[in-house]
Short mmCIF file of C-alpha atoms and ligand atoms in Angstrom, two decimals:
data_model
loop_
_atom_site.label_atom_id
_atom_site.label_comp_id
_atom_site.label_asym_id
_atom_site.label_seq_id
_atom_site.Cartn_x
_atom_site.Cartn_y
_atom_site.Cartn_z
CA MET N 1 96.97 -16.36 46.29
CA GLY N 2 98.06 -19.76 45.00
CA GLU N 3 94.90 -21.48 46.19
CA LEU N 4 92.52 -19.42 44.08
CA SER N 5 90.56 -21.19 41.42
CA HIS N 6 92.68 -20.35 38.47
CA GLU N 7 91.11 -22.86 36.20
CA SER N 8 88.24 -22.38 33.85
CA ARG N 9 85.42 -24.89 33.66
CA LEU N 10 87.42 -26.74 31.04
CA GLY N 11 89.99 -27.62 33.66
CA VAL N 12 92.70 -25.48 32.07
CA PRO N 13 94.15 -22.22 33.43
CA HIS N 14 92.48 -18.93 32.57
CA ARG N 15 94.14 -17.03 29.74
CA CYS N 16 93.08 -13.62 31.01
CA TRP N 17 91.48 -13.01 34.38
CA ALA N 18 91.00 -10.47 37.16
CA GLU N 19 91.57 -11.24 40.82
CA VAL N 20 89.44 -9.10 43.10
CA ASP N 21 90.51 -8.60 46.70
CA LEU N 22 87.26 -8.09 48.59
CA SER N 23 88.99 -7.26 51.86
CA ALA N 24 90.70 -4.34 50.11
CA ILE N 25 87.30 -3.03 49.01
CA ARG N 26 86.00 -3.35 52.58
CA HIS N 27 89.06 -1.46 53.82
CA ASN N 28 88.44 1.31 51.28
CA ALA N 29 84.81 1.62 52.42
CA ARG N 30 86.04 2.18 55.98
CA VAL N 31 88.41 4.84 54.66
CA ALA N 32 85.44 6.59 53.00
CA GLN N 33 83.52 6.43 56.28
CA SER N 34 86.48 7.92 58.14
CA MET N 35 86.26 10.97 55.87
CA CYS N 36 82.67 11.68 56.92
CA ALA N 37 81.74 14.01 59.73
CA ASP N 38 79.31 11.49 61.25
CA THR N 39 80.08 8.18 62.82
CA SER N 40 76.66 6.89 61.75
CA PRO N 41 76.84 4.72 58.60
CA SER N 42 77.46 7.19 55.79
CA VAL N 43 78.77 5.26 52.79
CA LEU N 44 76.48 4.83 49.82
CA ALA N 45 78.57 2.28 47.94
CA ILE N 46 78.45 2.77 44.19
CA VAL N 47 78.41 -0.64 42.53
CA LYS N 48 77.06 0.31 39.10
CA ALA N 49 78.54 -1.22 35.95
CA ASP N 50 79.17 -4.52 37.73
CA ALA N 51 80.97 -2.70 40.54
CA TYR N 52 83.27 -0.95 38.08
CA GLY N 53 84.09 -4.31 36.55
CA HIS N 54 84.92 -5.92 39.91
CA GLY N 55 81.72 -8.02 40.09
CA ALA N 56 78.67 -6.35 41.65
CA VAL N 57 77.34 -9.40 43.48
CA ALA N 58 80.60 -10.42 45.15
CA VAL N 59 81.49 -6.82 45.98
CA SER N 60 78.06 -5.99 47.43
CA ARG N 61 77.97 -9.17 49.51
CA ALA N 62 81.37 -8.25 50.94
CA LEU N 63 80.40 -4.63 51.56
CA GLN N 64 77.19 -5.69 53.26
CA GLN N 65 79.40 -7.02 56.04
CA GLU N 66 80.60 -3.47 56.72
CA SER N 67 78.25 -1.50 58.94
CA CYS N 68 79.43 1.79 57.42
CA VAL N 69 77.80 0.89 54.09
CA PHE N 70 74.15 1.81 54.57
CA ALA N 71 73.08 1.48 50.92
CA PHE N 72 74.15 0.68 47.38
CA GLY N 73 73.98 2.79 44.25
CA VAL N 74 73.53 1.46 40.71
CA ALA N 75 72.86 3.01 37.33
CA ASN N 76 69.61 1.34 36.40
CA VAL N 77 66.84 -0.97 37.54
CA ARG N 78 68.33 -4.08 35.94
CA GLU N 79 71.47 -3.65 38.06
CA ALA N 80 69.30 -3.04 41.12
CA ILE N 81 67.35 -6.25 40.60
CA GLU N 82 70.60 -8.19 40.18
CA LEU N 83 71.57 -7.11 43.71
CA ARG N 84 68.21 -8.08 45.21
CA GLU N 85 68.29 -11.47 43.51
CA ALA N 86 71.72 -12.02 45.06
CA GLY N 87 70.30 -11.42 48.52
CA ILE N 88 71.44 -7.84 49.06
CA ASP N 89 68.86 -6.36 51.40
CA ARG N 90 70.18 -2.85 52.08
CA PRO N 91 68.51 0.08 50.29
CA VAL N 92 69.40 0.45 46.61
CA TYR N 93 69.56 3.82 44.87
CA VAL N 94 68.98 3.87 41.12
CA LEU N 95 71.10 6.85 40.16
CA GLY N 96 70.17 7.31 36.51
CA ALA N 97 66.91 8.76 35.26
CA ALA N 98 64.42 5.87 35.06
CA LEU N 99 62.72 5.47 31.70
CA PRO N 100 58.92 5.76 31.95
CA ALA N 101 58.59 2.01 31.28
CA GLU N 102 61.04 1.17 34.10
CA ARG N 103 59.38 3.22 36.84
CA GLU N 104 56.87 0.56 37.80
CA LEU N 105 59.71 -1.91 38.52
CA LEU N 106 61.42 0.60 40.79
CA VAL N 107 58.24 1.07 42.81
CA ALA N 108 57.50 -2.66 42.94
CA HIS N 109 60.97 -3.44 44.33
CA GLY N 110 61.19 -0.44 46.64
CA PHE N 111 64.32 0.98 44.99
CA ILE N 112 65.07 4.65 45.55
CA ALA N 113 64.39 6.56 42.34
CA ALA N 114 66.12 9.73 41.22
CA VAL N 115 63.55 12.44 40.50
CA SER N 116 64.37 15.58 38.52
CA ASN N 117 60.95 17.06 37.77
CA GLN N 118 57.26 17.20 38.51
CA GLU N 119 56.30 14.78 35.72
CA GLU N 120 58.46 12.02 37.26
CA ALA N 121 57.15 12.77 40.76
CA ASP N 122 53.53 12.62 39.56
CA HIS N 123 54.11 9.33 37.73
CA PHE N 124 55.86 7.68 40.70
CA SER N 125 53.01 8.83 42.94
CA LYS N 126 50.41 7.39 40.58
CA LEU N 127 52.25 4.06 40.28
CA ALA N 128 52.66 3.81 44.05
CA VAL N 129 49.01 4.57 44.78
CA GLU N 130 47.84 2.04 42.19
CA ARG N 131 49.96 -0.66 43.81
CA ASN N 132 49.38 0.43 47.35
CA LYS N 133 53.10 0.97 47.80
CA LEU N 134 55.42 3.79 48.76
CA ALA N 135 57.65 5.18 46.03
CA LYS N 136 60.95 6.21 47.58
CA VAL N 137 62.61 9.10 45.80
CA GLN N 138 65.77 11.12 45.98
CA ILE N 139 65.21 14.56 44.57
CA VAL N 140 68.16 15.59 42.45
CA VAL N 141 69.15 19.25 42.25
CA ASP N 142 71.37 20.40 39.41
CA THR N 143 74.04 22.60 40.98
CA GLY N 144 76.31 22.41 37.96
CA MET N 145 76.51 18.89 36.54
CA GLY N 146 73.96 19.60 33.84
CA ARG N 147 72.63 16.12 33.24
CA MET N 148 69.92 15.50 35.84
CA GLY N 149 67.95 17.34 38.45
CA VAL N 150 65.80 20.36 39.07
CA LEU N 151 67.46 23.78 38.94
CA PRO N 152 68.18 25.21 42.40
CA ASP N 153 65.52 27.95 42.26
CA GLN N 154 62.84 25.34 41.57
CA LEU N 155 63.91 22.82 44.22
CA LEU N 156 61.69 24.09 47.01
CA ALA N 157 58.59 23.98 44.83
CA LEU N 158 59.35 20.44 43.63
CA ALA N 159 60.18 19.19 47.12
CA GLN N 160 57.03 20.68 48.62
CA SER N 161 54.88 19.30 45.87
CA ALA N 162 56.50 15.84 46.06
CA ALA N 163 56.10 15.79 49.82
CA ALA N 164 52.39 16.44 49.40
CA LEU N 165 51.86 13.73 46.76
CA PRO N 166 50.24 10.48 47.93
CA GLY N 167 52.49 7.43 47.86
CA ILE N 168 55.75 9.39 47.77
CA GLU N 169 58.41 9.14 50.45
CA ILE N 170 61.27 11.59 50.08
CA ASP N 171 64.43 9.70 50.99
CA SER N 172 66.97 12.37 50.22
CA VAL N 173 68.05 15.40 48.26
CA SER N 174 71.19 14.94 46.21
CA SER N 175 73.43 16.73 43.79
CA HIS N 176 76.57 15.81 41.87
CA LEU N 177 80.04 17.34 41.51
CA PRO N 178 81.31 17.63 37.93
CA SER N 179 84.78 18.97 38.75
CA ALA N 180 85.78 17.84 42.23
CA ASP N 181 89.14 16.59 40.93
CA GLU N 182 89.65 19.45 38.48
CA ASP N 183 88.30 22.77 39.76
CA SER N 184 88.29 23.38 43.49
CA ALA N 185 87.12 27.00 43.28
CA PHE N 186 83.97 25.96 41.41
CA THR N 187 83.45 22.90 43.62
CA GLU N 188 83.66 24.92 46.85
CA LEU N 189 81.07 27.40 45.58
CA GLN N 190 78.91 24.55 44.38
CA ILE N 191 78.94 22.75 47.73
CA GLU N 192 78.25 26.02 49.54
CA GLY N 193 75.28 26.75 47.30
CA TYR N 194 73.98 23.21 47.77
CA ARG N 195 74.09 23.49 51.55
CA ARG N 196 72.39 26.88 51.39
CA ILE N 197 69.41 25.52 49.49
CA LEU N 198 69.20 22.55 51.85
CA SER N 199 68.88 24.94 54.76
CA GLN N 200 66.21 26.85 52.83
CA LEU N 201 64.26 23.59 52.54
CA ASN N 202 64.71 23.04 56.22
CA SER N 203 63.48 26.57 57.05
CA ALA N 204 60.46 26.00 54.84
CA GLY N 205 59.63 22.92 56.90
CA VAL N 206 60.35 20.30 54.22
CA LYS N 207 61.80 17.27 55.98
CA ILE N 208 64.76 15.71 54.16
CA PRO N 209 66.09 12.63 55.97
CA ARG N 210 69.36 12.49 54.03
CA SER N 211 71.50 14.49 51.68
CA HIS N 212 74.48 13.62 49.53
CA ILE N 213 76.66 15.43 47.00
CA ALA N 214 80.16 13.94 47.25
CA ASN N 215 81.60 11.37 44.85
CA SER N 216 85.04 9.91 45.62
CA ALA N 217 86.94 13.09 44.77
CA GLY N 218 84.45 15.18 46.76
CA THR N 219 84.75 12.83 49.74
CA MET N 220 88.53 13.08 49.73
CA ASP N 221 89.14 16.71 49.05
CA TYR N 222 86.24 18.60 50.66
CA PRO N 223 84.86 18.39 54.19
CA VAL N 224 81.73 16.25 54.34
CA ALA N 225 79.15 18.01 56.50
CA ASN N 226 77.28 16.61 59.45
CA GLY N 227 74.30 14.58 58.31
CA GLU N 228 75.65 14.12 54.80
CA CYS N 229 76.54 10.78 53.31
CA VAL N 230 78.93 10.07 50.46
CA ARG N 231 78.49 8.26 47.19
CA ALA N 232 81.82 6.48 46.97
CA GLY N 233 82.65 4.75 43.71
CA LEU N 234 86.17 4.72 42.35
CA MET N 235 87.82 4.98 45.75
CA LEU N 236 86.17 1.73 46.88
CA TYR N 237 88.14 -0.06 44.21
CA GLY N 238 91.38 1.40 45.48
CA SER N 239 91.98 4.08 42.89
CA ALA N 240 92.15 7.65 44.16
CA PRO N 241 90.96 10.41 41.82
CA ILE N 242 93.05 12.76 43.97
CA PRO N 243 96.58 11.27 43.74
CA SER N 244 97.70 12.46 47.18
CA PHE N 245 95.14 10.08 48.73
CA GLN N 246 96.33 7.00 46.85
CA ALA N 247 98.47 5.73 49.74
CA ARG N 248 95.39 5.44 51.99
CA LEU N 249 93.61 3.07 49.62
CA LYS N 250 94.22 -0.55 48.75
CA PRO N 251 93.94 -1.40 45.04
CA ALA N 252 91.52 -4.29 44.76
CA LEU N 253 91.99 -5.63 41.28
CA ALA N 254 94.84 -7.50 39.64
CA TRP N 255 94.37 -8.12 35.94
CA LYS N 256 96.44 -10.95 34.59
CA ALA N 257 97.23 -12.96 31.48
CA ARG N 258 99.81 -15.52 30.47
CA VAL N 259 102.81 -15.90 28.23
CA GLY N 260 101.75 -17.97 25.23
CA LEU N 261 104.98 -18.03 23.24
CA VAL N 262 108.57 -16.95 23.71
CA ARG N 263 110.22 -16.19 20.36
CA ASP N 264 113.61 -14.97 19.13
CA LEU N 265 113.35 -12.24 16.52
CA PRO N 266 116.19 -10.79 14.48
CA VAL N 267 116.98 -7.09 14.09
CA GLY N 268 114.61 -5.29 11.72
CA HIS N 269 111.57 -7.49 12.32
CA GLY N 270 108.13 -5.85 12.52
CA ILE N 271 105.74 -6.56 15.38
CA ASN N 272 101.97 -6.74 15.08
CA TYR N 273 99.53 -4.94 12.75
CA GLY N 274 100.89 -1.99 10.88
CA ARG N 275 104.46 -2.99 11.84
CA THR N 276 104.59 0.14 13.98
CA TYR N 277 107.48 -1.35 15.94
CA ILE N 278 110.59 -2.72 14.23
CA THR N 279 113.15 -4.51 16.38
CA THR N 280 116.43 -2.64 16.80
CA ARG N 281 118.30 -5.53 18.41
CA PRO N 282 117.96 -9.30 18.52
CA THR N 283 114.78 -9.47 20.59
CA VAL N 284 113.18 -12.08 22.79
CA ALA N 285 109.46 -11.43 22.33
CA ALA N 286 106.76 -12.83 24.60
CA THR N 287 103.31 -13.20 23.08
CA ILE N 288 100.73 -12.63 25.82
CA SER N 289 97.12 -13.85 26.00
CA ALA N 290 95.31 -10.51 26.24
CA GLY N 291 94.10 -7.86 23.84
CA TYR N 292 91.54 -5.19 23.27
CA ALA N 293 88.75 -7.78 23.23
CA ASP N 294 89.60 -8.27 26.90
CA GLY N 295 89.38 -4.53 27.43
CA TYR N 296 93.11 -3.83 27.27
CA PRO N 297 92.84 -0.51 25.45
CA ARG N 298 94.01 -0.38 21.83
CA HIS N 299 94.91 3.23 22.59
CA LEU N 300 97.85 1.87 24.61
CA SER N 301 99.53 0.97 21.32
CA GLY N 302 102.90 2.70 21.05
CA GLN N 303 102.47 4.52 24.36
CA GLY N 304 105.36 2.88 26.21
CA THR N 305 103.10 0.70 28.32
CA ASP N 306 104.61 -2.00 30.48
CA VAL N 307 103.46 -5.35 31.78
CA LEU N 308 104.89 -7.10 34.83
CA ILE N 309 106.53 -10.50 34.73
CA HIS N 310 108.32 -11.87 37.80
CA GLY N 311 107.84 -8.46 39.43
CA GLN N 312 109.69 -6.60 36.67
CA ARG N 313 108.44 -4.17 34.03
CA PHE N 314 108.67 -5.12 30.34
CA PRO N 315 107.56 -2.86 27.49
CA VAL N 316 104.69 -3.75 25.18
CA LEU N 317 105.80 -3.58 21.55
CA GLY N 318 103.72 -2.49 18.57
CA ARG N 319 99.95 -2.34 18.51
CA ILE N 320 97.49 -3.89 20.91
CA THR N 321 95.56 -6.45 18.86
CA MET N 322 92.28 -8.14 19.65
CA ASP N 323 93.66 -11.16 21.47
CA GLN N 324 97.44 -11.04 21.76
CA ILE N 325 100.00 -8.46 22.75
CA VAL N 326 103.77 -8.75 22.49
CA ALA N 327 106.27 -7.70 25.15
CA ASP N 328 110.02 -7.31 24.89
CA VAL N 329 111.52 -9.74 27.41
CA THR N 330 115.05 -9.68 26.06
CA ASP N 331 116.40 -8.40 29.36
CA ILE N 332 114.92 -11.10 31.56
CA GLU N 333 117.52 -13.29 33.26
CA GLN N 334 115.91 -16.70 32.90
CA ARG N 335 114.18 -17.71 29.70
CA LEU N 336 110.41 -17.52 30.21
CA VAL N 337 108.25 -20.58 29.88
CA PRO N 338 104.82 -20.49 28.23
CA GLY N 339 102.04 -20.26 30.82
CA THR N 340 103.95 -17.77 33.00
CA GLU N 341 101.72 -15.19 34.70
CA VAL N 342 101.77 -11.63 33.35
CA VAL N 343 100.28 -8.66 35.21
CA LEU N 344 98.52 -6.09 33.04
CA LEU N 345 97.28 -4.03 35.99
CA GLY N 346 98.05 -4.55 39.66
CA GLN N 347 100.99 -5.42 41.84
CA GLN N 348 103.64 -8.10 41.47
CA GLY N 349 106.45 -8.15 43.97
CA ASP N 350 107.27 -4.55 44.77
CA THR N 351 106.19 -3.20 41.40
CA ILE N 352 102.74 -1.81 40.73
CA LEU N 353 100.89 -0.85 37.58
CA THR N 354 97.97 1.34 38.61
CA ALA N 355 94.73 1.98 36.77
CA ALA N 356 95.76 5.64 36.75
CA GLU N 357 98.98 4.80 34.90
CA LEU N 358 97.21 2.70 32.27
CA ALA N 359 94.51 5.33 31.91
CA GLU N 360 96.97 8.13 31.40
CA LYS N 361 98.86 6.20 28.73
CA ALA N 362 95.62 5.24 26.99
CA GLY N 363 94.34 8.83 27.10
CA THR N 364 91.40 7.97 29.33
CA ILE N 365 90.40 7.73 33.02
CA PRO N 366 90.63 4.87 35.55
CA TRP N 367 86.82 4.53 35.55
CA GLU N 368 86.93 3.57 31.87
CA ILE N 369 89.85 1.16 32.33
CA PHE N 370 87.97 -0.75 35.05
CA THR N 371 84.58 -0.78 33.34
CA GLY N 372 86.20 -1.71 30.04
CA ILE N 373 87.52 -5.06 31.30
CA SER N 374 85.38 -7.30 29.18
CA LYS N 375 83.15 -10.29 29.72
CA ARG N 376 85.85 -12.63 28.39
CA VAL N 377 87.93 -11.91 31.50
CA ALA N 378 87.11 -14.27 34.37
CA ARG N 379 86.61 -12.53 37.71
CA ILE N 380 88.02 -14.38 40.71
CA ALA N 381 86.93 -12.74 43.95
CA HIS N 382 88.56 -13.70 47.21
C1 PLP K 401 79.04 7.01 39.47
C2 PLP K 401 78.52 8.01 40.41
C3 PLP K 401 79.19 8.29 41.60
C4 PLP K 401 80.53 7.67 41.97
O1 PLP K 401 81.55 8.47 41.46
P1 PLP K 401 83.10 8.14 41.75
O2 PLP K 401 83.82 9.26 41.15
O3 PLP K 401 83.38 6.84 41.07
O4 PLP K 401 83.24 8.04 43.21
C5 PLP K 401 78.59 9.16 42.48
N1 PLP K 401 77.42 9.75 42.20
C6 PLP K 401 76.75 9.51 41.05
C7 PLP K 401 75.46 10.21 40.80
C8 PLP K 401 77.29 8.67 40.10
O5 PLP K 401 76.64 8.45 38.96
#
């Protein structure tokens, strides 16, 4: 890893940066494919929110080299256009509900739009006909998520009507699992119900080329049926929402900062805002170039969080401030020098700090840890 570009444009080392291992993400995509019933390409790679903070362009270019990734999924049309402008030519699903003013852009670019109701279907049809284009749509059915989609008893009517509209091409029918990592009894019933209504569509003669319901947790913990594809997000980045699957994935991101100062503090000295930590022994304190403005959660304050230096854990003392955190490095053998690398999240030597660990201590979820890594943090993909 020594040959990465660790310098900013100013010719000095980054203060806080994230190294993204693209081969790990490709590996994780193949793991997702291996969990599908089909050998045909079945991974719809979710790269919304800048690929969960990993860099959507670099990640998508890498994943496009994997034949198992047949398409990409993003949250909105702006993210979809970013992929196209970067030369990504596989299909792109826009997963969120398009605002009326955005729909024309989806049609113009040929992105696959999520449709929840007749009004959206009619509008996409009208826009497509006016532009002599085909509007590709995935019809979303709400089997329990409660944020998008048509209710199950109205799916057949919507699908039949959409299929008959000029300019509409039905790409797929999809649904979403709200509790795949929390409530298996509900999730099993939900998946069963979803497959039942798909077969009703089939019996009614509505042709649905694709279907998908599983997110990462669904992909891991429930059998994916023949002909279904999976919308894999978190697992691509090497974080398993179902802990027993963690060993099969390769974490892709290492979030790093540097020691800025090494200082000797006497007993009884307060550290950082609010003086929530008072030294109880003569303490060697390392001031580190990261804070909540980098996305390192302020909620980690006082939660016994560690950072890694030279492959060893050291506790963070006091509150997380905007730009600088302080770690207790009293127990390190050799005195640290300023500029030394510090790992906030990731592996160093044999020790690993996972997104799940940080998330738990911060009272949140790995998704929010990754997507919270801010713009100030340089991304170095390799
Ligand atoms: C974000 C998203 C996913 C990916 O979920 P993970 O839990 O990260 O795998 C799948 N489907 C939809 C509709 C989403 O919005």
